[in-house]
Structures are given as structure tokens and as C-alpha cells.
Short mmCIF file of C-alpha atoms and ligand atoms in Angstrom, two decimals:
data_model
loop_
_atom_site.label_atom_id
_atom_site.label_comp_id
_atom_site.label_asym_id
_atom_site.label_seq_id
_atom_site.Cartn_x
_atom_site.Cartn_y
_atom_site.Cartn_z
CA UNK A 1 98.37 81.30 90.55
CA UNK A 2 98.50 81.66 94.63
CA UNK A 3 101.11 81.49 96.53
CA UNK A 4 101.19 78.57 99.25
CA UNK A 5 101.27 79.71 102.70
CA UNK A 6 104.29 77.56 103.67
CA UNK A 7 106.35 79.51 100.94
CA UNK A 8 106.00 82.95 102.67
CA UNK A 9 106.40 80.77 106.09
CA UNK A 10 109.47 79.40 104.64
CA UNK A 11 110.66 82.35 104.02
CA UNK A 12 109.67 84.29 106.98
CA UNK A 13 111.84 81.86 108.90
CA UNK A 14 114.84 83.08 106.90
CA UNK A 15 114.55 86.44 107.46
CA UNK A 16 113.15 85.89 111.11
CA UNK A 17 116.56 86.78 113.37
CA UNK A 18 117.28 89.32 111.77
CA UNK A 19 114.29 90.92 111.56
CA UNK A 20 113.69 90.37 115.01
CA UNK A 21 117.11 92.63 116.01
CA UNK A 22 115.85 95.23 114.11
CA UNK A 23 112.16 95.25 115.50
CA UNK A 24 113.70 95.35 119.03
CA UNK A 25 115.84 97.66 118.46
CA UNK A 26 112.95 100.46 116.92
CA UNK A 27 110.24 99.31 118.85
CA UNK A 28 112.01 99.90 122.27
CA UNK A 29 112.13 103.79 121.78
CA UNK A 30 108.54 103.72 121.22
CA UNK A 31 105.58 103.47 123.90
CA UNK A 32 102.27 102.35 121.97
CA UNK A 33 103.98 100.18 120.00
CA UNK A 34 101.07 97.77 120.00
CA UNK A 35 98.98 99.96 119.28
CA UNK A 36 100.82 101.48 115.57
CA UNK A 37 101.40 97.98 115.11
CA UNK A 38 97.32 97.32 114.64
CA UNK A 39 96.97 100.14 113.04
CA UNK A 40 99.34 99.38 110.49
CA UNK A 41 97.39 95.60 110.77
CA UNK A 42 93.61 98.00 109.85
CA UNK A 43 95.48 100.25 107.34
CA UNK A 44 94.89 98.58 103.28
CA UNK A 45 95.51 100.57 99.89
CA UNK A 46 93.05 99.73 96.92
CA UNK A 47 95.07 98.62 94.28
CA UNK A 48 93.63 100.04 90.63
CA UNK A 49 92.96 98.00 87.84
CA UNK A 50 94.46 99.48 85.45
CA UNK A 51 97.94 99.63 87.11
CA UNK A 52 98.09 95.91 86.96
CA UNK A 53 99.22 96.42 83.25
CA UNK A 54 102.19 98.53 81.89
CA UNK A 55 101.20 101.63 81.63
CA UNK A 56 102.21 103.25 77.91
CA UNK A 57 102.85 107.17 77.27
CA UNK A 58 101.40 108.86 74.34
CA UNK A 59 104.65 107.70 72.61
CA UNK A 60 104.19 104.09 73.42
CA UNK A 61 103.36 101.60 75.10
CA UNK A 62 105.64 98.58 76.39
CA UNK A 63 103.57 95.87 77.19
CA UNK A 64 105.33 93.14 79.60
CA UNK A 65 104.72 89.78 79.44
CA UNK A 66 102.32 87.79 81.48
CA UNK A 67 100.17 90.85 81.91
CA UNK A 68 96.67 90.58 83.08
CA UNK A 69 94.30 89.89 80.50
CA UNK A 70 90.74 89.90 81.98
CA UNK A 71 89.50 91.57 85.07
CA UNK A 72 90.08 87.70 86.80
CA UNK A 73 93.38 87.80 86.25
CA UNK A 74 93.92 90.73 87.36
CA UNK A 75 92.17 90.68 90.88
CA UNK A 76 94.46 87.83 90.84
CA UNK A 77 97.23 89.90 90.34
CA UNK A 78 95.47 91.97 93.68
CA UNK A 79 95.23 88.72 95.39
CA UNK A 80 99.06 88.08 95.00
CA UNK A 81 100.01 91.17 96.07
CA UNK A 82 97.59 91.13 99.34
CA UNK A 83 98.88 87.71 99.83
CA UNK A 84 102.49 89.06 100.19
CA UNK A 85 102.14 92.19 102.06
CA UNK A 86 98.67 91.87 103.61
CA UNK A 87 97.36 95.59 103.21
CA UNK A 88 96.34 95.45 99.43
CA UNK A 89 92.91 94.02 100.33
CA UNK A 90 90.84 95.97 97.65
CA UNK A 91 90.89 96.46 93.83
CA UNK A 92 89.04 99.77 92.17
CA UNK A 93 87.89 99.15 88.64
CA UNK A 94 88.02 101.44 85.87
CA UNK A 95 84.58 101.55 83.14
CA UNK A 96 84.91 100.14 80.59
CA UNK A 97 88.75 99.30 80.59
CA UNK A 98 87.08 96.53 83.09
CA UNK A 99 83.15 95.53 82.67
CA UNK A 100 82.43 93.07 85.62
CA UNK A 101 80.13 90.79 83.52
CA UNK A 102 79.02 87.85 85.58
CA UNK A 103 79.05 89.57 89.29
CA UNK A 104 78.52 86.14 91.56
CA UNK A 105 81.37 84.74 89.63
CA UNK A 106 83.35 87.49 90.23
CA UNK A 107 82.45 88.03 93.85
CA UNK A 108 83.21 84.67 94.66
CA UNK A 109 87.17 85.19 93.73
CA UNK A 110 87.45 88.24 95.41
CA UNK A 111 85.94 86.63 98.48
CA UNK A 112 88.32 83.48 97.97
CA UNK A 113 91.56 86.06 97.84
CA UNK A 114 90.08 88.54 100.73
CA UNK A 115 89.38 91.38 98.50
CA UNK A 116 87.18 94.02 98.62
CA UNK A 117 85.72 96.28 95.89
CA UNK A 118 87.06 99.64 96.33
CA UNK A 119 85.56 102.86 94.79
CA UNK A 120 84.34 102.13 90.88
CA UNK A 121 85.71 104.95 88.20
CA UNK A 122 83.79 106.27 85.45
CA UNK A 123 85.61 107.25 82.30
CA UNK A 124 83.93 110.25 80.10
CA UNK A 125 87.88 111.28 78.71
CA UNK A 126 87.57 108.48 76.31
CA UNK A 127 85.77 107.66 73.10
CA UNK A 128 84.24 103.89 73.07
CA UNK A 129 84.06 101.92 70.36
CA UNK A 130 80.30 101.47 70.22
CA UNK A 131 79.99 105.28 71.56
CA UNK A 132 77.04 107.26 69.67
CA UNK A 133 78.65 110.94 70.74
CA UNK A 134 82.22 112.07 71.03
CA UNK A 135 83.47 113.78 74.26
CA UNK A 136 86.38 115.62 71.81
CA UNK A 137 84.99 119.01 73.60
CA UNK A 138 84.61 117.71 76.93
CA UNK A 139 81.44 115.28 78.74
CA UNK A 140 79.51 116.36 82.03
CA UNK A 141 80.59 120.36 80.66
CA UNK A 142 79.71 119.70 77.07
CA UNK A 143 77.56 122.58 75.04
CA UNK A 144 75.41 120.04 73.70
CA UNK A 145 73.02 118.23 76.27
CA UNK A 146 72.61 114.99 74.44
CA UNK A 147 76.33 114.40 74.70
CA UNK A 148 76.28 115.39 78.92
CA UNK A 149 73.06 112.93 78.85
CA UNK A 150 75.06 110.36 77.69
CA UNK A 151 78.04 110.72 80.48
CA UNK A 152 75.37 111.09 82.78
CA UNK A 153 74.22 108.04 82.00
CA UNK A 154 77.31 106.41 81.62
CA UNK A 155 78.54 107.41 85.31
CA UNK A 156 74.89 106.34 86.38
CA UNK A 157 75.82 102.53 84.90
CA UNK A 158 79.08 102.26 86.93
CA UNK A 159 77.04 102.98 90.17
CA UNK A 160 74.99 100.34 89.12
CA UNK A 161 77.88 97.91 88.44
CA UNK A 162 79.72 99.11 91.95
CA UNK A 163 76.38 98.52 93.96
CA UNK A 164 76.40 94.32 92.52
CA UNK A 165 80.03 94.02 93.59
CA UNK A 166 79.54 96.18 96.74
CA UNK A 167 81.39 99.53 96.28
CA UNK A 168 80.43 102.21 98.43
CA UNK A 169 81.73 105.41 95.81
CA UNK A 170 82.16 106.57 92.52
CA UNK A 171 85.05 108.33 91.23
CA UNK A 172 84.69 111.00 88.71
CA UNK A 173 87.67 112.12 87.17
CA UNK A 174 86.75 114.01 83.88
CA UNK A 175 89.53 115.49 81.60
CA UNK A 176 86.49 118.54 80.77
CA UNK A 177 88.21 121.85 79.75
CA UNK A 178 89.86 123.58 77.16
CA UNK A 179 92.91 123.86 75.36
CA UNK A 180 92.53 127.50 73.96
CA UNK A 181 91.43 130.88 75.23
CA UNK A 182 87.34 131.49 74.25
CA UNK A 183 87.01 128.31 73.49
CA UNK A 184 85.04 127.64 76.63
CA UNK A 185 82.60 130.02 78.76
CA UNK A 186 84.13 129.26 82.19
CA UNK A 187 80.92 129.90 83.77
CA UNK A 188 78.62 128.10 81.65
CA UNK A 189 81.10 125.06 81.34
CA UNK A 190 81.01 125.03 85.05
CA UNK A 191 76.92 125.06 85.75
CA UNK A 192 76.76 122.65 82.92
CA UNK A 193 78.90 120.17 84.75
CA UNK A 194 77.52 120.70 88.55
CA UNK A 195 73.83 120.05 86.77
CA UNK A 196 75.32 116.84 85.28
CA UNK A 197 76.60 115.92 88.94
CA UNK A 198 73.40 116.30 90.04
CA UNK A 199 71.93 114.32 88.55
CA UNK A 200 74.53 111.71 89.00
CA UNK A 201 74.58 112.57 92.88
CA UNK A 202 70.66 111.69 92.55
CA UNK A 203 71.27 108.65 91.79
CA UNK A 204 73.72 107.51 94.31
CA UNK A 205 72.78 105.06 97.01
CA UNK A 206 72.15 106.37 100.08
CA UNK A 207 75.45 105.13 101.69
CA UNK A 208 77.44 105.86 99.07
CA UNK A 209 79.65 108.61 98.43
CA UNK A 210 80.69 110.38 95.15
CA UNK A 211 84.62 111.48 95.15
CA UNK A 212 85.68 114.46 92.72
CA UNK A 213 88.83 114.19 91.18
CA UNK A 214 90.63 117.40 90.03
CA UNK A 215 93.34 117.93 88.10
CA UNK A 216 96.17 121.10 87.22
CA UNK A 217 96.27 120.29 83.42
CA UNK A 218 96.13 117.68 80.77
CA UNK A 219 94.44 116.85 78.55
CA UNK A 220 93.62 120.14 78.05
CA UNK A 221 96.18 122.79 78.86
CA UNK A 222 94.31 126.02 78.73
CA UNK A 223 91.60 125.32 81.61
CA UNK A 224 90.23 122.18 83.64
CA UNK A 225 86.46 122.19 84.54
CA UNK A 226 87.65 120.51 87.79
CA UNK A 227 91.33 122.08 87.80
CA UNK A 228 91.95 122.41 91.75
CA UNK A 229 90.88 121.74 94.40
CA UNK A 230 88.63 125.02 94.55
CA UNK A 231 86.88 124.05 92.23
CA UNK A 232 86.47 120.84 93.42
CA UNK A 233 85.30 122.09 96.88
CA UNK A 234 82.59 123.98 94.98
CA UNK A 235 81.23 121.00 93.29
CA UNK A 236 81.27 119.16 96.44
CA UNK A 237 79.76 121.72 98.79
CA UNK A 238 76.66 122.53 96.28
CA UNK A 239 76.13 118.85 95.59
CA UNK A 240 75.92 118.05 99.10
CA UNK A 241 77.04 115.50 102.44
CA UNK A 242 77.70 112.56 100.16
CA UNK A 243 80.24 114.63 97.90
CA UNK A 244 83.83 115.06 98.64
CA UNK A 245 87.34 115.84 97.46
CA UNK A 246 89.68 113.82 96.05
CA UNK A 247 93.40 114.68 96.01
CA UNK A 248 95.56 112.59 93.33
CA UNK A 249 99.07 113.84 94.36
CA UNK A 250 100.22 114.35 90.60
CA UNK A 251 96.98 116.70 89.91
CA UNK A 252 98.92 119.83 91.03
CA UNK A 253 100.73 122.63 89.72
CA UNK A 254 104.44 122.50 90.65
CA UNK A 255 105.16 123.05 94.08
CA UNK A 256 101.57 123.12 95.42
CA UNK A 257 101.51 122.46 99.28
CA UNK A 258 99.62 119.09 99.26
CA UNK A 259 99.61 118.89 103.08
CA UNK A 260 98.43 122.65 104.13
CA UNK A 261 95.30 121.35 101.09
CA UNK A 262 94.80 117.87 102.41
CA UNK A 263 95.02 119.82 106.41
CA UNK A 264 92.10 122.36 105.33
CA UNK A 265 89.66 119.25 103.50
CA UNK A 266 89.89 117.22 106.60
CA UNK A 267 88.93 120.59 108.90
CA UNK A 268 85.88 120.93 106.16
CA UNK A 269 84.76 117.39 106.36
CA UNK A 270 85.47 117.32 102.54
CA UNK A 271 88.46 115.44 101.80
CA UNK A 272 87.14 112.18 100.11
CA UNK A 273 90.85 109.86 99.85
CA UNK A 274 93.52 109.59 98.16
CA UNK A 275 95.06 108.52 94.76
CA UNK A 276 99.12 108.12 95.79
CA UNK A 277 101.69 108.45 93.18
CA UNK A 278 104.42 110.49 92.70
CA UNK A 279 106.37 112.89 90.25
CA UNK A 280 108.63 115.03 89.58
CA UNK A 281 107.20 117.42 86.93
CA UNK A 282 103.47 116.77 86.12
CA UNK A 283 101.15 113.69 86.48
CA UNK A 284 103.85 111.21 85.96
CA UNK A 285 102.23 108.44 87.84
CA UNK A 286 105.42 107.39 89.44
CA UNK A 287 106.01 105.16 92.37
CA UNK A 288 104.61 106.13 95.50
CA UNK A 289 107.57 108.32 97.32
CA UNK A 290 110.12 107.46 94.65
CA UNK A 291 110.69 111.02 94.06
CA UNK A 292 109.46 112.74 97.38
CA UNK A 293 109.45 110.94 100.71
CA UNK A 294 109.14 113.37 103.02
CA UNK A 295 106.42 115.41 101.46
CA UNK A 296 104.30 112.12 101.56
CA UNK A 297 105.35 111.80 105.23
CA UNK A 298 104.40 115.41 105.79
CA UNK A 299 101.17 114.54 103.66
CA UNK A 300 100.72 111.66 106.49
CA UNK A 301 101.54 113.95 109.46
CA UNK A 302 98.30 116.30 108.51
CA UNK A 303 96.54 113.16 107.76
CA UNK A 304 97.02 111.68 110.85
CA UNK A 305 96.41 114.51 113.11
CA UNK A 306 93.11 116.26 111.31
CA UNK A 307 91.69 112.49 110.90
CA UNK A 308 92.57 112.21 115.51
CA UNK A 309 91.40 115.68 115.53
CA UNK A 310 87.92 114.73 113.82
CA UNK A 311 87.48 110.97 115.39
CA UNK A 312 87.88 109.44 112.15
CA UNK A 313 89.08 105.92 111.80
CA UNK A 314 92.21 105.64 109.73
CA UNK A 315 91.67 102.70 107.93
CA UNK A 316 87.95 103.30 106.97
CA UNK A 317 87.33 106.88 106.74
CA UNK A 318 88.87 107.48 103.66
CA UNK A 319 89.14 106.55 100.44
CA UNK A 320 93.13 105.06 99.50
CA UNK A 321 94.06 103.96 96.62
CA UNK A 322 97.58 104.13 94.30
CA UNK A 323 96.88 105.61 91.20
CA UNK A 324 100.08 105.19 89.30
CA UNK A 325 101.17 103.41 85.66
CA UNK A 326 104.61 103.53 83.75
CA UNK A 327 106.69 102.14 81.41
CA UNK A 328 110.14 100.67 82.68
CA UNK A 329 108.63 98.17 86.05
CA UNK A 330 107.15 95.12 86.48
CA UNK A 331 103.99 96.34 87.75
CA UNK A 332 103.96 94.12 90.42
CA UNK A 333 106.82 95.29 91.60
CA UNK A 334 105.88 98.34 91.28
CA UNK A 335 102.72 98.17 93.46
CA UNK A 336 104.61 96.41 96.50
CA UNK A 337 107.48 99.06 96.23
CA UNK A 338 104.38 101.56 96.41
CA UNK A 339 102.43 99.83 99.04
CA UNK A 340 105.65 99.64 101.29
CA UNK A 341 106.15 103.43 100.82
CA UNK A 342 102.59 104.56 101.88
CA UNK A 343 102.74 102.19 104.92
CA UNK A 344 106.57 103.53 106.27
CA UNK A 345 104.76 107.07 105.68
CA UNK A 346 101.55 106.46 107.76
CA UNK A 347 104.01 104.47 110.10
CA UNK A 348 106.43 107.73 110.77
CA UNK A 349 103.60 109.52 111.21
CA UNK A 350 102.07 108.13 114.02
CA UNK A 351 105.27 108.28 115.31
CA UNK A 352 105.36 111.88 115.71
CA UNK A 353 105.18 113.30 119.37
CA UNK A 354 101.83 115.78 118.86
CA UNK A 355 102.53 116.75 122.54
CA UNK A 356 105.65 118.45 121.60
CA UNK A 357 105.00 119.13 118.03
CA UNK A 358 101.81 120.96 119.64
CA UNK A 359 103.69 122.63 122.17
CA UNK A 360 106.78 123.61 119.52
CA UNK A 361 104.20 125.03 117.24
CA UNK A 362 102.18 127.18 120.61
CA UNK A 363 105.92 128.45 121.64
CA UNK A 364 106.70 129.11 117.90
CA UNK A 365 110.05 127.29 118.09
CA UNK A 366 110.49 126.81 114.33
CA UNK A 367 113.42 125.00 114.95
CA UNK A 368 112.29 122.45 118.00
CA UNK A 369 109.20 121.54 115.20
CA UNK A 370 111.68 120.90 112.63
CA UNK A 371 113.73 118.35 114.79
CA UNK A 372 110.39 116.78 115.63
CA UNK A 373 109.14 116.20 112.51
CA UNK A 374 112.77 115.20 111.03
CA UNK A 375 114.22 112.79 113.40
CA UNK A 376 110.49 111.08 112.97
CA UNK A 377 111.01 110.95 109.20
CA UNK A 378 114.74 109.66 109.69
CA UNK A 379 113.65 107.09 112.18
CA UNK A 380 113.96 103.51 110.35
CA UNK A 381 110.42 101.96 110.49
CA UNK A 382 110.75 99.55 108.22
CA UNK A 383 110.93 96.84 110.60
CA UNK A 384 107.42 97.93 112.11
CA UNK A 385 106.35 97.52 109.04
CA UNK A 386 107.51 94.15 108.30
CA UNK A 387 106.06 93.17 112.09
CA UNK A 388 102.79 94.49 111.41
CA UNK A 389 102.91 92.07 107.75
CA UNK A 390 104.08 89.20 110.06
CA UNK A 391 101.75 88.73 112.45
CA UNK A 392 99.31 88.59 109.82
CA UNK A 393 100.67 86.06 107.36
CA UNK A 394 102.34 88.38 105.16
CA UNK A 395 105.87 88.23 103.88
CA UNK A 396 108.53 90.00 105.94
CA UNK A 397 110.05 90.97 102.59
CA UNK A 398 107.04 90.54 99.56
CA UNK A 399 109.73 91.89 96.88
CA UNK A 400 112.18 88.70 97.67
CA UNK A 401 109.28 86.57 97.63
CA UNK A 402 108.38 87.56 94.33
CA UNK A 403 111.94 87.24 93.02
CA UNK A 404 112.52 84.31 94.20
CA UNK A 405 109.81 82.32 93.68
CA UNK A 406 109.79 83.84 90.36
CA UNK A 407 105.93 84.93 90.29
CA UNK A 408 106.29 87.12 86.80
CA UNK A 409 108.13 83.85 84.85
CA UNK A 410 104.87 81.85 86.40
CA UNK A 411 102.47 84.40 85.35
CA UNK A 412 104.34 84.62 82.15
CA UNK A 413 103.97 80.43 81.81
CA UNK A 414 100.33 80.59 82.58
CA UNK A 415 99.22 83.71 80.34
CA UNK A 416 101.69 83.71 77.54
CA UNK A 417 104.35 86.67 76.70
CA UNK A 418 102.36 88.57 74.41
CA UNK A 419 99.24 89.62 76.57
CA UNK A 420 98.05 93.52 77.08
CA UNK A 421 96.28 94.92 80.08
CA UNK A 422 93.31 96.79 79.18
CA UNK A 423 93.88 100.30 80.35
CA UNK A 424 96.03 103.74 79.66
C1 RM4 B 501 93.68 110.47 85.47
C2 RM4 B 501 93.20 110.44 86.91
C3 RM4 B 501 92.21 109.36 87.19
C4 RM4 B 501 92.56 108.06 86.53
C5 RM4 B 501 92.95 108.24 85.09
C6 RM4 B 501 93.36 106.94 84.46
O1 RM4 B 501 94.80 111.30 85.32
O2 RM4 B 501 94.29 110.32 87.77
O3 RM4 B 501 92.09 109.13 88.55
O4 RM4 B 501 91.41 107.29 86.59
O5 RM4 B 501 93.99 109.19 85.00
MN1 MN B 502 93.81 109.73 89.85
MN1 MN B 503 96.25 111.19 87.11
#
């Protein structure tokens, strides 16, 4: 389905007064205004496939109804969403869970909804049905070569399928380790996987860019080939200028400082993008700053002042994308209160006075930084937000929209109750 134009103009108008009180009243304490506000306009999250679909636990699995059930459907699930809140131009897809089979047919819709194909995953943590060697004891790390041949190869094939639909990176996100002391040689399981990245880095077009996922724990819980990002740094700085870093805020031990590691990749020229979620314990894949607003805003704040401090455009610099799945939300839902939460982060951020945040930090008055940074975080952007969405055909409000024209019980009418999303 799409959503008519008039619909969201329609309901624009209802919401028009009083959002304009509230714009006025936040955007007269701010000089620049204009200026955030097209930066908000530039600023779009890649949505993932596979969040499109309920996401199940290793306990179960919930499907909802009216879930995507081929990669179509779901960029039309992207094109809804970009349709409402105008910054979810771009969908990443996951190989296999999606094979792009016929790629004109499939550029053509993105190119009728306004999407873009965002950074293409490779998936070595599963087994495949057709698959001739398991990756039980890990892929691009494995002892046996045959088996790292075939990941290779595998992650070699998703380039290939990202250059016909016009990605410019591969994500490699490999669940390599072990679950037991001596069950791995750290060392060897390490050389075994940069050699495997080299030869995947070979292959990469010349303006692409390979991103290296790390990750604390899971599925093994003893050690992670790519377990920090240390390790990831490594990888990246011995592959070379195409390889970087990529932070996925649940991939941390508890408590990590996110920003002071997202500050030092930017200073290094390494950081490759983000995967935004949130959590409480582990990689829980929650909503984007359900659980912890202001470190994402604090995220955002070294975001926004290494990418000024190296001349890097916001909005095309990096890789961003929302990595997150669960059980209890419409997904939909999910992905717009997500998408809101990233863009009232990067919002407040710009917001912050460097001049006196620099000058706070050179005097070391703790307490004058603190007030800076806070009364940014507690000023209500919401409505800059919304402005930013308006001017460019969005919905001042995408959730109501969806509520009330009742988008899920269409979806539902149109793809039936009982239909499952490939992906976790
Ligand atoms: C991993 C990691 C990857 C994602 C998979 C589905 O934990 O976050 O980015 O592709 O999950
Ligand atoms: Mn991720
Ligand atoms: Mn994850």
C-alpha cells in the first residue's frame, strides 16, 4: 500500500497550530535555526530488513500479522515509513534472509518509494539449508580452510549482489569465537580471520567500504574473534583505507563508555557508522533510546563535534542504520518510535554551545560543562523535529498517522494474518 499525500496533508493541517506554538516557541532561543533545520532535512537512518518482521528470542518467536513476506513487501514497509517521517530513505539487506533476485525489478520500487540501498550484510553465524560446510566452530576463523573458503566466498557474493542494487559497503558481523577455554588458539583464530578479510577486502570495489562489526559476547560466551572494538581496530588498520569500525550500541560489555569509543574512531578516521538500538543488559535490540536517552545524546554530542572537527558531512559520512528486533511491537511502530529518537538526539546535539562547552572544558569547570550539556538534553526539540518532517512532506506526527489510518489492519487485509518475516 502507499499512503496518499493528501492524507498526511490532511493531517498536517490538524496538528498545524499547535505545532506552530511550539516551533516558535523553541526555535526563538536558537540562532542557526535554519541551518539544524536542513540538517535534520540531509540526516536519513537505513532501516534493516530484517527488523521489518517480529523479531523472536531463542524461546520464541511471535509473529504479527501482516508481516512482510518478500523483500518487496518489505521495502514497502521502508517506503511507508520514509513516507511518514521522511528520513528512512534506505533499506540494508541481510544474505540470505533477503536474496534480491530480479535487480531492475527491484530497483525500480525502490526508486518509485525514494529509497536507497544501504550497506548489504553477510551472514556466516548461520547454517543454510543447501550449505555444504557447517560454521558450528566459527567461519572466516575456522581451523579448516575449506569451510573459511566458503564464507569467503559467501561474503564475496553479497558484494556482488550490493554492487547491482548500488550499495557502497559490506557489513561483516561474524558470531566467530568460542564458548570454552582451549577450545580456540586466540592467535591463530585471529590471523585466520584477518587472511579471510583479505581476501574479502580484495575484492571490494574501489569505492566501497567494508564495516567490521564487533561484538562483547554471544553466541559464544568464552571469546569473540571480533569482541571489541580493539580488535576491531586491528582488523581495520591491517586491512587498510577502505576498512572501518562499526559500533552496534548493544555489542558492549555493561557500562562501556560508547561516546569516549565512538570520540577516539572518529579522531582515527576509523569509525565506519552505526547500528542504533538500545538495552538494558546485553544485545537486547531494543528501541532506539527507550532505555538510555541521554547516553545516545552524549553518543551524538561526540558525533557531532569529531565529525565538525574532521569536515565530515553528517548525513553522508557515515554509515546509520537501526539494528534492533523484539517481540511485544508492531515493528512499524517500532521503527518510527526509533527513527524519532535518533533524530531528537542528533537534534540536541547540534544544539550544544561548543564555544562554551570548549571553554568549560579549557577552564575545567566540571560543573559549567554539566549545565551545558544538560539543559541541551532537557531542551524540548521535538517540534524541530516535526518542522524539519514538514517542510518536506512528512507527517508532523507519523505514529498518529499510522493509527489512524490504520496501516497494520491494511497491511494485515492485503497480506493475510498468518505471514512470517524472514529473519532472526
Ligand atoms: C548481530 C549483529 C548484526 C546483525 C545480526 C542480525 O547481533 O548486530 O549486525 O546483522 O545480529
Ligand atoms: Mn548489528
Ligand atoms: Mn546485535
Amino acid at each position: 500500500m502507499r499512503i496518499e499525500k493528501f492524507k498526511i496533508e490532511e493531517h498536517n493541517h490538524s496538528l498545524l497550530a499547535e505545532h506552530k506554538r511550539k516551533f516558535d516557541f523553541v526555535a526563538a532561543g536558537i540562532d542557526n535555526i535554519e541551518s539544524f533545520i536542513q540538517k535534520l532535512i540531509d540526516f536519513n537512518v537505513a532501516i534493516p530488513s530484517w527488523a521489518l518482521g517480529t523479531g523472536g528470542t531463542r524461546f520464541g518467536r511471535f509473529s504479527g500479522a501482516g508481516e512482510p513476506g518478500s523483500i518487496e513487501e518489505k521495502m514497502e514497509d521502508v517506503g511507508l515509513l520514509h513516507s511518514l517521517n521522511q528520513s528512512s530513505g534506505a533499506i540494508s539487506l541481510h544474505i540470505p534472509w533477503d536474496i534480491p533476485e530480479n535487480y531492475s525489478a527491484i530497483k525500480n520500487i525502490a526508486a518509485q518509494l525514494g529509497l536507497k540501498f544501504d550497506a548489504v550484510n553477510s551472514n556466516t553465524f548461520q547454517d543454510q539449508k543447501d550449505q555444504q560446510l557447517s560454521y558450528k566452530f566459527g567461519s572466516l576463523q575456522h581451523v579448516n580452510k575449506d569451510v573459511r573458503k566458503q564464507a569467503i566466498e559467501h561474503n564475496i557474493e553479497v558484494i556482488k549482489h550490493g554492487i547491482e542494487l548500488g550499495s557502497k559497503a559490506l557489513t561483516v558481523w561474524l558470531s566467530d569465537g568460542s564458548c570454552f577455554p582451549g577450545q580456540l588458539n586466540f592467535r591463530k583464530a585471529f590471523q585466520n580471520t584477518l587472511e579471510s578479510l583479505q581476501e574479502i577486502y580484495a575484492a571490494l570495489p574501489a569505492d566501497w567500504k567494508v564495516f567490521i562489526e564487533y561484538k562483547a559476547y554471544e553466541p559464544n560466551f568464552y571469546s569473540m574473534t571480533v569482541g571489541d572494538w580493539g580488535q576491531s581496530l586491528l582488523y581495520a588498520n591491517k586491512l587498510g583505507p577502505k576498512a572501518y569500525t562499526l559500533v552496534d550500541l548493544g555489542h558492549h560489555l555493561p557500562n562501556a563508555n560508547i561516546e569516549q569509543i565512538v570520540s577516539l574512531l572518529l579522531m582515527e578516521g576509523k569509525l565506519a557508522g552505526f547500528h542504533f538500538n538500545d538495552s538494558k543488559y546485553g544485545d537486547d535490540d531494543l528501541t532506539v533510546g527507550s532505555i538510555k536517552p541521554y547516553q545516545l545524546f552524549l553518543i551524538f554530542n561526540e558525533l557531532v563535534e569529531g565529525m565538525d572537527a574532521r569536515g565530515m558531512n553528517h548525513a553522508a559520512d557515515l554509515g546509520w542504520m537501526i539494528d534492533a528486533s523484539h517481540n511485544v511491537k508492531d515493528p512499524l511502530e517500532d521503527l518510527m518510535q526509533s527513527v524519532e529518537a535518533i533524530m531528537i538526539s542528533y537534534a540536541q546535539a547540534l544544539l550544544i554551545d561548543r564555544k562554551k562547552l570548549n571553554e568549560a572544558q579549557q577552564n575545567n569547570d566540571v560543573v559549567a560543562a554539566q549545565e551545558i550539556l544538560q539543559n541541551t538534553f532537557r531542551t524540548d526539540v521535538r517540534a524541530i523535529v516535526a518542522e524539519a518532517r514538514l517542510r518536506t512532506g512528512g507527517a508532523l506526527s507519523p505514529l498518529q498517522v499510522f493509527r489512524q489510518m490504520k496501516i497494520r489492519e491494511q497491511l494485515i487485509k492485503e497480506r493475510g494474518s498468518r505471514t512470517i518475516a524472514t529473519g532472526l
